[in-house]
Amino acid sequence: MNEKEIEILEILEDNARVPMEVLADMVDLSVDEVEKIIKSLEEKDIILSYSSVINWDKTAGKDSVAAMIDVKVTPKREVGFDEIAERIYRFPEVKAVYLMSGAFDLSVQIEGKTMKEVAFFVSNKLSTLDSVLSTTTHFLLKKYKHDGVIFEPEQKDKRIVVSP
Amino acid sequence: MKEVQQQYLSKTASKLKPSGIRKFFDLASQMDNVISLGVGEPDFVTPWNVCEAGYASLESGYTAYTANAGLLELREEISSYLSDQFSLSYSAESQIILTVGASQAIDLAFRSIIDPGDEVVIVEPGFVAYAPAVTLAGGIPVSLETKAEDEFKLTRESLEKAITKRTKAILLCFPSNPTGATMSKEELQSVTDVIEKHDLLVLSDEIYAELTYDETHYSIARLDGMKERTILISGFSKAFAMTGWRLGYVTGPEEIIAAMLKIHQYTMMCAPTIAQHGALEALQNGRDDLEKMKKSYRQRRNYLVKAFNQIGLSCHMPGGAFYAFPSIQSTGMTSDEFAEKLLEEERVAVVPGHVFGAGGEGYIRCSYATSIESLQEAVKRIGVFVERHRAE
């Protein structure tokens, strides 16, 4: 991976909506060159998707409940944790799965419409999986910062408008 | 009443002109929806670990004065920083003073070296405070005009021309506010014999030293014969996004620093203690943040300079600082007219080049220390403005 590719990735990770011409100028390449680089990064599954960070609390009519679940599992010979991780992440309500060091094995983030829905998932779908030994569910009360984005930013530029 | 008050003013204070920037500040602050490219400071807030260090110092009760020259621990850190980053060697005990911003260091330097009638050559376009600081110290500022065709670098010929029998010192600021110009080792080397021949002191304001994008900064103090005649001024404002902390420093030959320390102890006592604790953290653990900010400035520089050239405002590629300095001569307007109309008609604030002294007319200073989205919007508005006025 060369320096320009990393620079492009950093810019896109921060703002995927930056216009191609602007991005090209920023990294001092032509639009063609940047498009080619991005295409190849997409093909290599280095860039996986372009998503937005949304504060759903501010929208009306789409309430949801999120929880982080600590899961202890029995790893299997040869496939280790990968097989059970896959069986968990294939559920659409699962937003993230991480293998962790420490007191438990998998950290599973899940989102549902209601608390009941989340509880149903844990008791009926997750806990019933063969390799799952135990679960501890933590409901998320408030998001302050997600993926490096602060949810209630102070956006006002505090600098004086013209200075030497 | 006003006239009565005026009779008490000193001649020096009465004659001092307010900065040309003031007018634009007043205009722009009364308007809504202004995109400002007129700000001479980073758009980043101070890195959080530095702020934390400030809080922690208060919690630990560090609320008293420090030594006049500043915390010894910080001076030691500056000494090794200068050595690591710029290969300069200065003694923490006898050659470094922490000041209230680099601005105070400039004032101290002039007050320590100027006798009435002494001339100081100021490389212009340059920071607005240099010439007034010379005047306030009783000296005579002499403009040395740098030109766009030299990429606003200092040349031998222009230096020779500016020197008279009364010249005592020359003030350099590279990377430059407002032009962004930088000087390489070789370019600096080409003027050092002139400086030596006329036995001049050099005041080198290197506040933007960390913000160079194509080549690493080279300090004039590193060149043979220069260290003993160079007063080096820098600070934390630009590199570490700490403008409001007001902390700078000055290093140089022992005798001169000792004289500056005398003035400093009577007029300032010491630099703010909380800021010194913050600066210590910045030097010890601030490198990653600095590099990130620098990368971001570089990207925005590349975008803005190219965009100016595309809309017909020719602009050299500035090697450092965070300013683009495009020519507006193609519009037929003075820089003042351009800046005023642009603000009124398109709500974009820039600083007219003439406020930076000789050679600044015909140019505007645009800071790219603002978000890429704002820069895009500003470019759009300036493009419309230039198109409209060129058609006239």
Coordinates of C-alpha atoms in Angstrom, one line a residue:
Chain A
M1 CA 0.0 0.0 0.0
N2 CA 1.6 3.3 -1.0
E3 CA 1.4 6.7 0.7
K4 CA -1.2 8.1 -1.7
E5 CA -3.5 5.1 -1.2
I6 CA -3.4 5.5 2.6
E7 CA -4.0 9.2 2.3
I8 CA -7.0 8.7 0.1
L9 CA -8.4 6.1 2.6
E10 CA -7.9 8.5 5.5
I11 CA -9.8 11.3 3.7
L12 CA -12.6 8.9 2.7
E13 CA -12.9 7.4 6.1
D14 CA -13.4 10.9 7.5
N15 CA -15.7 12.1 4.7
A16 CA -16.8 9.7 1.9
R17 CA -18.8 12.5 0.2
V18 CA -15.8 14.7 -0.7
P19 CA -16.2 15.4 -4.5
M20 CA -13.7 13.4 -6.7
E21 CA -12.2 16.6 -8.1
V22 CA -11.5 18.0 -4.7
L23 CA -10.1 14.7 -3.4
A24 CA -7.8 14.6 -6.4
D25 CA -6.5 18.1 -5.8
M26 CA -6.0 17.3 -2.1
V27 CA -3.7 14.4 -2.8
D28 CA -2.2 16.0 -5.9
L29 CA -3.3 13.4 -8.4
S30 CA -5.6 13.6 -11.4
V31 CA -9.2 12.6 -11.1
D32 CA -8.5 9.6 -13.3
E33 CA -5.7 8.4 -11.1
V34 CA -7.8 8.7 -8.0
E35 CA -10.8 6.9 -9.5
K36 CA -8.5 4.1 -10.5
I37 CA -7.1 3.8 -7.0
I38 CA -10.5 3.8 -5.4
K39 CA -11.8 1.2 -7.8
S40 CA -8.9 -1.1 -7.0
L41 CA -9.4 -0.5 -3.3
E42 CA -13.0 -1.5 -3.6
E43 CA -12.2 -4.5 -5.7
K44 CA -9.7 -5.7 -3.1
D45 CA -12.4 -5.3 -0.4
I46 CA -10.3 -2.7 1.4
I47 CA -13.0 -0.1 1.0
L48 CA -16.1 -2.2 2.0
S49 CA -18.9 0.4 2.1
Y50 CA -19.7 4.1 2.4
S51 CA -21.9 4.6 5.3
S52 CA -23.3 7.6 7.3
V53 CA -23.2 8.2 11.0
I54 CA -26.8 9.2 11.9
N55 CA -28.2 10.4 15.2
W56 CA -31.5 8.6 15.1
D57 CA -32.5 10.1 18.5
K58 CA -33.1 13.3 16.7
T59 CA -35.5 11.8 14.2
A60 CA -39.2 11.1 14.9
G61 CA -40.8 7.8 14.0
K62 CA -37.9 5.5 14.1
D63 CA -37.2 4.4 17.6
S64 CA -34.8 1.6 18.2
V65 CA -33.0 -0.1 21.1
A66 CA -29.4 -1.1 21.0
A67 CA -27.5 -3.5 23.2
M68 CA -24.0 -4.8 23.5
I69 CA -23.8 -8.5 24.5
D70 CA -20.8 -10.2 26.0
V71 CA -20.8 -13.8 24.8
K72 CA -18.8 -16.7 26.1
V73 CA -18.5 -19.5 23.6
T74 CA -16.6 -22.8 23.2
P75 CA -14.2 -22.5 20.3
K76 CA -14.2 -25.5 17.9
R77 CA -11.3 -27.5 16.7
E78 CA -9.8 -26.2 13.4
V79 CA -12.3 -23.3 12.9
G80 CA -11.7 -21.7 16.3
F81 CA -14.1 -18.8 16.9
D82 CA -14.8 -18.1 13.2
E83 CA -17.6 -20.5 12.7
I84 CA -19.7 -19.4 15.7
A85 CA -18.9 -15.7 14.9
E86 CA -20.3 -16.3 11.4
R87 CA -23.4 -18.0 12.7
I88 CA -24.0 -14.9 14.9
Y89 CA -23.2 -12.2 12.4
R90 CA -25.4 -13.6 9.8
F91 CA -28.5 -12.4 11.7
P92 CA -29.5 -9.1 10.2
E93 CA -30.3 -7.5 13.6
V94 CA -26.6 -8.0 14.5
K95 CA -24.7 -4.8 13.8
A96 CA -21.2 -5.8 14.8
V97 CA -19.3 -8.8 16.1
Y98 CA -15.8 -8.6 17.6
L99 CA -13.5 -11.2 19.0
M100 CA -12.3 -9.9 22.3
S101 CA -9.5 -10.6 24.8
G102 CA -10.4 -10.9 28.5
A103 CA -13.4 -12.2 30.4
F104 CA -15.6 -13.1 27.4
D105 CA -15.0 -14.0 23.8
L106 CA -17.4 -12.2 21.4
S107 CA -18.8 -8.8 21.7
V108 CA -22.1 -8.6 19.8
Q109 CA -23.9 -5.4 19.0
I110 CA -27.5 -5.7 18.2
E111 CA -30.3 -3.4 17.3
G112 CA -34.0 -3.9 17.6
K113 CA -37.2 -1.9 17.5
T114 CA -38.1 -2.6 21.1
M115 CA -36.4 -4.0 24.2
K116 CA -38.7 -7.0 23.9
E117 CA -37.3 -7.7 20.4
V118 CA -33.7 -7.5 21.7
A119 CA -34.6 -9.8 24.6
F120 CA -36.3 -12.3 22.2
F121 CA -33.2 -12.4 20.1
V122 CA -30.9 -13.1 23.0
S123 CA -33.0 -15.8 24.6
N124 CA -34.3 -17.5 21.5
K125 CA -31.6 -17.1 18.9
L126 CA -28.3 -16.3 20.5
S127 CA -28.4 -18.4 23.8
T128 CA -29.7 -21.4 22.0
L129 CA -26.7 -21.8 19.7
D130 CA -24.7 -24.9 20.7
S131 CA -21.4 -23.2 21.3
V132 CA -22.8 -20.3 23.3
L133 CA -22.1 -20.8 27.0
S134 CA -23.4 -17.6 28.5
T135 CA -24.5 -14.0 27.6
T136 CA -24.5 -10.7 29.4
T137 CA -26.6 -8.0 27.8
H138 CA -25.9 -4.3 28.3
F139 CA -28.5 -1.9 26.9
L140 CA -27.2 1.2 25.4
L141 CA -28.6 4.3 27.1
K142 CA -27.1 7.2 25.2
K143 CA -24.6 7.6 22.4
Y144 CA -22.0 10.3 22.9
K145 CA -19.5 9.4 20.2
H146 CA -19.6 6.8 17.5
D147 CA -16.9 5.9 15.0
G148 CA -15.0 9.1 15.9
V149 CA -18.1 11.3 15.5
I150 CA -19.4 13.3 18.5
F151 CA -23.2 13.2 18.6
E152 CA -23.8 16.7 20.1
P153 CA -20.9 18.6 18.5
E154 CA -20.3 22.3 19.3
Q155 CA -20.0 23.3 15.7
K156 CA -19.4 27.0 16.2
D157 CA -16.0 28.2 15.1
K158 CA -14.8 30.0 18.2
R159 CA -12.1 32.0 16.4
I160 CA -12.5 35.7 15.7
V161 CA -13.5 36.2 12.1
V162 CA -10.4 38.1 10.9
S163 CA -7.1 38.1 12.6
P164 CA -3.5 38.9 11.7
Chain B
M1 CA -13.8 65.6 25.7
K2 CA -12.1 63.5 23.1
E3 CA -9.7 66.2 22.2
V4 CA -8.9 66.8 25.8
Q5 CA -8.0 63.1 26.2
Q6 CA -5.9 63.2 23.1
Q7 CA -3.6 65.8 24.4
Y8 CA -2.3 63.3 27.0
L9 CA -1.3 60.7 24.4
S10 CA 2.3 60.2 23.6
K11 CA 3.5 61.2 20.1
T12 CA 4.4 57.6 19.4
A13 CA 1.0 56.3 20.4
S14 CA -0.8 59.0 18.4
K15 CA 1.2 58.3 15.3
L16 CA 0.7 54.6 15.4
K17 CA -1.7 53.5 12.7
P18 CA -4.3 50.8 13.6
S19 CA -3.8 47.6 11.7
G20 CA -5.6 47.5 8.3
I21 CA -7.0 44.2 9.3
R22 CA -9.2 45.9 11.9
K23 CA -11.6 47.4 9.3
F24 CA -12.4 43.9 7.8
F25 CA -12.9 42.5 11.2
D26 CA -15.4 45.2 12.0
L27 CA -17.2 44.7 8.6
A28 CA -17.2 40.9 8.7
S29 CA -18.4 40.6 12.3
Q30 CA -21.6 42.4 11.5
M31 CA -22.6 40.0 8.7
D32 CA -24.2 36.6 8.7
N33 CA -23.3 33.7 6.6
V34 CA -19.7 34.8 6.1
I35 CA -17.1 32.3 5.2
S36 CA -13.8 33.5 6.6
L37 CA -10.5 32.9 4.9
G38 CA -9.2 35.8 7.0
V39 CA -8.3 33.9 10.2
G40 CA -4.6 33.8 11.0
E41 CA -4.8 30.7 13.3
P42 CA -5.4 27.0 13.1
D43 CA -8.9 25.7 12.8
F44 CA -8.1 22.8 15.1
V45 CA -8.7 23.2 18.8
T46 CA -5.8 22.4 21.0
P47 CA -5.2 18.6 21.2
W48 CA -7.0 17.2 24.1
N49 CA -4.0 15.8 26.0
V50 CA -2.6 19.3 26.1
C51 CA -5.8 20.7 27.5
E52 CA -5.8 17.9 30.1
A53 CA -2.3 18.8 31.1
G54 CA -3.5 22.4 31.6
Y55 CA -6.4 21.2 33.9
A56 CA -4.0 18.9 35.7
S57 CA -1.6 21.7 36.5
L58 CA -4.4 23.7 38.0
E59 CA -5.6 20.7 40.0
S60 CA -2.1 20.2 41.3
G61 CA -1.9 23.8 42.4
Y62 CA 0.5 25.2 39.9
T63 CA -1.0 28.6 40.0
A64 CA 2.0 30.7 41.0
Y65 CA 4.7 32.5 38.9
T66 CA 7.4 30.4 37.3
A67 CA 11.0 31.5 37.0
N68 CA 11.3 34.6 34.8
A69 CA 12.7 32.6 31.9
G70 CA 10.0 30.0 32.4
L71 CA 9.9 26.5 33.9
L72 CA 13.3 24.9 33.6
E73 CA 11.8 21.6 32.7
L74 CA 10.1 23.2 29.7
R75 CA 13.2 25.0 28.6
E76 CA 15.1 21.8 28.7
E77 CA 12.4 20.2 26.6
I78 CA 12.6 23.1 24.1
S79 CA 16.4 22.7 24.0
S80 CA 16.2 19.0 23.1
Y81 CA 13.3 19.7 20.7
L82 CA 15.3 22.3 18.8
S83 CA 18.2 19.9 18.7
D84 CA 16.1 16.9 17.5
Q85 CA 14.0 18.7 14.9
F86 CA 16.2 21.5 13.6
S87 CA 19.8 20.4 14.7
L88 CA 20.2 23.6 16.8
S89 CA 21.9 23.6 20.2
Y90 CA 20.8 26.1 22.8
S91 CA 21.3 26.0 26.6
A92 CA 18.2 25.7 28.7
E93 CA 19.8 27.6 31.5
S94 CA 21.1 30.6 29.7
Q95 CA 19.7 30.9 26.2
I96 CA 15.9 30.3 26.3
I97 CA 13.1 32.5 27.5
L98 CA 9.4 31.6 27.5
T99 CA 7.4 34.6 26.4
V100 CA 3.7 35.6 26.0
G101 CA 3.4 34.5 22.5
A102 CA 6.0 35.0 19.8
S103 CA 4.7 38.5 19.7
Q104 CA 6.2 39.4 23.0
A105 CA 9.5 37.8 21.9
I106 CA 9.6 40.1 18.9
D107 CA 8.9 43.1 21.2
L108 CA 11.6 42.1 23.6
A109 CA 14.1 41.5 20.9
F110 CA 13.7 44.9 19.3
R111 CA 13.7 46.6 22.7
S112 CA 17.0 44.9 23.6
I113 CA 18.9 45.8 20.4
I114 CA 17.6 49.1 19.1
D115 CA 19.0 52.5 19.8
P116 CA 17.1 55.6 18.5
G117 CA 17.6 55.9 14.8
D118 CA 18.7 52.3 14.2
E119 CA 17.2 50.8 11.1
V120 CA 15.7 47.3 10.9
V121 CA 15.1 45.8 7.6
I122 CA 11.7 44.0 7.5
V123 CA 11.1 41.5 4.8
E124 CA 7.7 42.2 3.3
P125 CA 4.9 41.3 2.6
G126 CA 5.2 40.4 6.3
F127 CA 3.3 40.1 9.6
V128 CA 1.6 43.3 10.5
A129 CA 3.3 43.7 13.9
Y130 CA 6.9 43.9 12.9
A131 CA 7.2 47.5 11.7
P132 CA 5.2 48.9 14.6
A133 CA 7.3 46.9 17.1
V134 CA 10.5 48.5 15.6
T135 CA 8.9 52.0 15.9
L136 CA 7.8 51.4 19.5
A137 CA 11.4 50.4 20.3
G138 CA 12.6 53.8 18.9
G139 CA 14.0 52.3 15.6
I140 CA 13.2 52.9 12.0
P141 CA 11.6 50.0 10.0
V142 CA 12.8 49.7 6.5
S143 CA 10.7 47.7 4.0
L144 CA 12.4 45.1 1.8
E145 CA 9.9 44.1 -0.9
T146 CA 9.9 40.5 -2.0
K147 CA 8.3 39.7 -5.3
A148 CA 6.0 37.1 -6.7
E149 CA 8.5 36.2 -9.5
D150 CA 10.9 35.2 -6.7
E151 CA 8.1 33.4 -5.0
F152 CA 8.4 36.0 -2.3
K153 CA 11.8 34.8 -1.2
L154 CA 14.6 37.1 0.0
T155 CA 17.3 37.8 -2.6
R156 CA 20.8 39.1 -2.3
E157 CA 20.1 42.1 -4.5
S158 CA 17.1 43.2 -2.6
L159 CA 18.9 42.8 0.7
E160 CA 21.9 44.9 -0.5
K161 CA 19.6 47.6 -1.6
A162 CA 17.8 47.9 1.7
I163 CA 20.9 48.2 3.8
T164 CA 22.3 51.5 4.9
K165 CA 25.0 52.6 7.4
R166 CA 22.4 52.7 10.1
T167 CA 21.0 49.2 9.5
K168 CA 21.4 47.1 12.7
A169 CA 19.3 44.1 12.0
I170 CA 17.1 42.2 9.6
L171 CA 13.8 40.5 10.4
L172 CA 13.0 37.3 8.5
C173 CA 9.9 35.2 8.7
F174 CA 10.1 32.0 6.7
P175 CA 7.7 30.2 6.3
S176 CA 6.0 33.5 5.8
N177 CA 2.7 35.0 6.9
P178 CA 1.1 36.1 4.6
T179 CA 2.9 34.6 1.5
G180 CA 3.6 31.1 2.7
A181 CA 7.1 31.4 1.1
T182 CA 9.9 29.3 2.5
M183 CA 13.7 29.5 2.1
S184 CA 15.8 26.4 1.5
K185 CA 19.3 26.0 3.0
E186 CA 20.9 27.1 -0.3
E187 CA 18.6 30.1 -0.6
L188 CA 19.5 31.2 2.9
Q189 CA 23.2 30.6 2.2
S190 CA 23.1 33.0 -0.7
V191 CA 22.4 35.9 1.6
T192 CA 24.5 35.2 4.6
D193 CA 27.7 36.8 3.3
V194 CA 25.7 40.1 2.8
I195 CA 24.5 39.8 6.4
E196 CA 28.1 39.2 7.6
K197 CA 29.6 41.9 5.5
H198 CA 27.3 44.5 7.1
D199 CA 27.6 42.9 10.5
L200 CA 23.8 42.6 10.9
L201 CA 21.8 40.8 13.5
V202 CA 19.2 38.5 12.3
L203 CA 15.8 38.2 13.9
S204 CA 14.3 35.0 12.6
D205 CA 10.6 34.4 13.3
E206 CA 10.2 30.7 12.8
I207 CA 6.7 30.3 14.2
Y208 CA 5.6 28.3 11.2
A209 CA 8.7 26.1 11.1
E210 CA 6.7 22.9 11.7
L211 CA 4.2 23.7 9.0
T212 CA 6.2 23.1 5.8
Y213 CA 4.7 20.8 3.2
D214 CA 7.4 20.1 0.5
E215 CA 10.7 20.4 2.3
T216 CA 11.7 20.3 6.0
H217 CA 12.3 23.7 7.5
Y218 CA 15.9 24.8 7.7
S219 CA 16.8 27.5 10.2
I220 CA 19.2 30.2 9.2
A221 CA 20.9 29.8 12.7
R222 CA 22.3 26.5 11.4
L223 CA 24.5 28.2 8.8
D224 CA 28.1 28.9 9.5
G225 CA 28.6 32.2 11.3
M226 CA 24.9 32.8 11.7
K227 CA 24.1 31.3 15.1
E228 CA 26.1 34.0 17.0
R229 CA 24.1 36.7 15.2
T230 CA 20.7 35.2 15.2
I231 CA 17.8 35.7 17.6
L232 CA 15.4 32.8 16.9
I233 CA 11.7 33.3 17.8
S234 CA 9.1 30.6 17.8
G235 CA 6.2 29.3 19.8
F236 CA 3.4 26.8 20.3
S237 CA 0.5 28.7 18.6
K238 CA 0.7 27.4 15.1
A239 CA 2.3 24.0 15.3
F240 CA 0.2 22.8 18.3
A241 CA -2.9 24.8 17.7
M242 CA -2.4 26.8 20.9
T243 CA -2.9 30.4 19.9
G244 CA -5.1 31.3 22.9
W245 CA -2.6 29.9 25.4
R246 CA -0.2 32.8 24.4
L247 CA 3.1 31.0 24.7
G248 CA 6.2 31.6 22.6
Y249 CA 9.9 31.5 23.2
V250 CA 13.1 33.1 22.1
T251 CA 16.6 31.7 21.9
G252 CA 19.9 33.3 20.8
P253 CA 23.3 34.5 21.9
E254 CA 23.7 34.5 25.7
E255 CA 24.4 38.2 26.0
I256 CA 21.4 39.2 24.0
I257 CA 19.1 36.8 25.8
A258 CA 20.4 38.1 29.2
A259 CA 19.4 41.6 28.1
M260 CA 16.0 40.4 27.0
L261 CA 15.5 38.6 30.3
K262 CA 16.1 41.9 32.2
I263 CA 13.3 43.6 30.2
H264 CA 11.1 40.6 30.5
Q265 CA 11.4 40.4 34.3
Y266 CA 10.3 44.0 34.7
T267 CA 7.6 44.1 32.2
M268 CA 6.1 40.6 32.2
M269 CA 7.5 38.6 35.1
C270 CA 6.9 35.3 33.4
A271 CA 4.8 33.6 30.8
P272 CA 1.5 32.1 31.9
T273 CA 2.1 29.1 34.2
I274 CA -0.8 27.0 32.9
A275 CA 0.3 27.5 29.3
Q276 CA 3.8 26.3 30.2
H277 CA 2.4 23.1 31.6
G278 CA 0.3 22.6 28.5
A279 CA 3.4 23.2 26.3
L280 CA 5.4 20.6 28.1
E281 CA 2.8 18.0 27.2
A282 CA 2.7 19.2 23.6
L283 CA 6.4 18.8 23.2
Q284 CA 6.5 15.4 25.0
N285 CA 3.4 13.8 23.4
G286 CA 2.1 16.1 20.7
R287 CA 4.0 14.8 17.6
D288 CA 1.2 12.6 16.2
D289 CA -1.4 15.4 16.4
L290 CA 1.0 17.8 14.8
E291 CA 1.7 15.4 11.9
K292 CA -2.1 14.9 11.4
M293 CA -2.8 18.6 11.4
K294 CA 0.1 19.2 9.0
K295 CA -1.2 16.5 6.6
S296 CA -4.6 18.1 6.6
Y297 CA -3.2 21.6 5.9
R298 CA -1.2 20.2 3.1
Q299 CA -4.3 18.6 1.5
R300 CA -6.3 21.8 1.8
R301 CA -3.4 23.9 0.4
N302 CA -3.2 21.7 -2.6
Y303 CA -6.9 22.1 -3.3
L304 CA -7.1 25.8 -2.7
V305 CA -4.1 26.9 -4.7
K306 CA -5.1 24.8 -7.7
A307 CA -8.7 26.2 -7.4
F308 CA -7.4 29.8 -7.4
N309 CA -5.4 29.2 -10.5
Q310 CA -8.4 27.6 -12.2
I311 CA -10.6 30.6 -11.5
G312 CA -8.0 32.9 -12.9
L313 CA -6.3 34.2 -9.8
S314 CA -2.7 33.2 -10.3
C315 CA -1.2 31.8 -7.2
H316 CA 2.3 30.4 -6.4
M317 CA 2.4 27.1 -4.4
P318 CA 3.3 28.2 -0.9
G319 CA 5.8 25.9 0.8
G320 CA 4.6 26.5 4.3
A321 CA 2.3 28.2 6.9
F322 CA -1.4 28.0 6.1
Y323 CA -1.9 30.9 3.7
A324 CA -2.4 31.2 -0.1
F325 CA -1.5 34.6 -1.5
P326 CA -3.1 34.8 -4.9
S327 CA -2.8 37.8 -7.3
I328 CA -6.0 39.7 -7.9
Q329 CA -4.4 42.0 -10.5
S330 CA -6.4 40.5 -13.3
T331 CA -9.5 42.1 -11.8
G332 CA -8.1 45.6 -12.0
M333 CA -9.1 46.2 -8.4
T334 CA -6.9 47.2 -5.5
S335 CA -6.7 44.6 -2.8
D336 CA -8.8 46.8 -0.5
E337 CA -11.6 47.2 -3.1
F338 CA -11.4 43.5 -3.9
A339 CA -11.7 42.4 -0.3
E340 CA -14.4 44.9 0.6
K341 CA -16.6 44.0 -2.4
L342 CA -16.0 40.3 -2.0
L343 CA -17.2 40.6 1.6
E344 CA -20.3 42.7 0.7
E345 CA -21.3 40.8 -2.4
E346 CA -20.4 37.2 -1.7
R347 CA -19.8 37.1 2.1
V348 CA -16.3 35.8 1.9
A349 CA -13.7 37.4 4.2
V350 CA -10.1 37.7 3.0
V351 CA -7.3 40.0 4.0
P352 CA -6.1 42.6 1.5
G353 CA -2.4 42.2 0.7
H354 CA -1.5 45.9 1.3
V355 CA -1.9 45.5 5.0
F356 CA 1.2 43.3 5.0
G357 CA 3.4 46.1 3.7
A358 CA 5.5 46.6 0.6
G359 CA 4.7 44.2 -2.3
G360 CA 1.4 43.2 -0.8
E361 CA -0.8 45.4 -3.0
G362 CA -2.4 43.3 -5.8
Y363 CA -2.7 40.2 -3.6
I364 CA -5.1 38.9 -1.0
R365 CA -4.2 36.6 1.9
C366 CA -6.5 33.5 2.2
S367 CA -6.1 31.2 5.1
Y368 CA -6.8 27.5 4.3
A369 CA -7.1 26.7 7.9
T370 CA -10.8 26.1 7.5
S371 CA -12.9 23.1 6.6
I372 CA -12.6 21.7 3.1
E373 CA -16.4 22.2 2.7
S374 CA -16.0 25.9 3.5
L375 CA -13.1 26.2 1.2
Q376 CA -15.2 24.7 -1.6
E377 CA -18.0 27.1 -1.0
A378 CA -15.5 30.0 -0.7
V379 CA -14.0 29.0 -4.1
K380 CA -17.4 28.9 -5.7
R381 CA -18.3 32.4 -4.4
I382 CA -14.9 33.9 -5.3
G383 CA -15.2 32.3 -8.8
V384 CA -18.6 34.0 -9.3
F385 CA -17.2 37.2 -8.0
V386 CA -14.2 37.2 -10.3
E387 CA -16.2 36.3 -13.3
R388 CA -18.7 39.1 -12.7
H389 CA -16.0 41.8 -12.2
R390 CA -13.8 40.7 -15.0
A391 CA -16.7 41.1 -17.4
E392 CA -17.2 44.7 -16.4

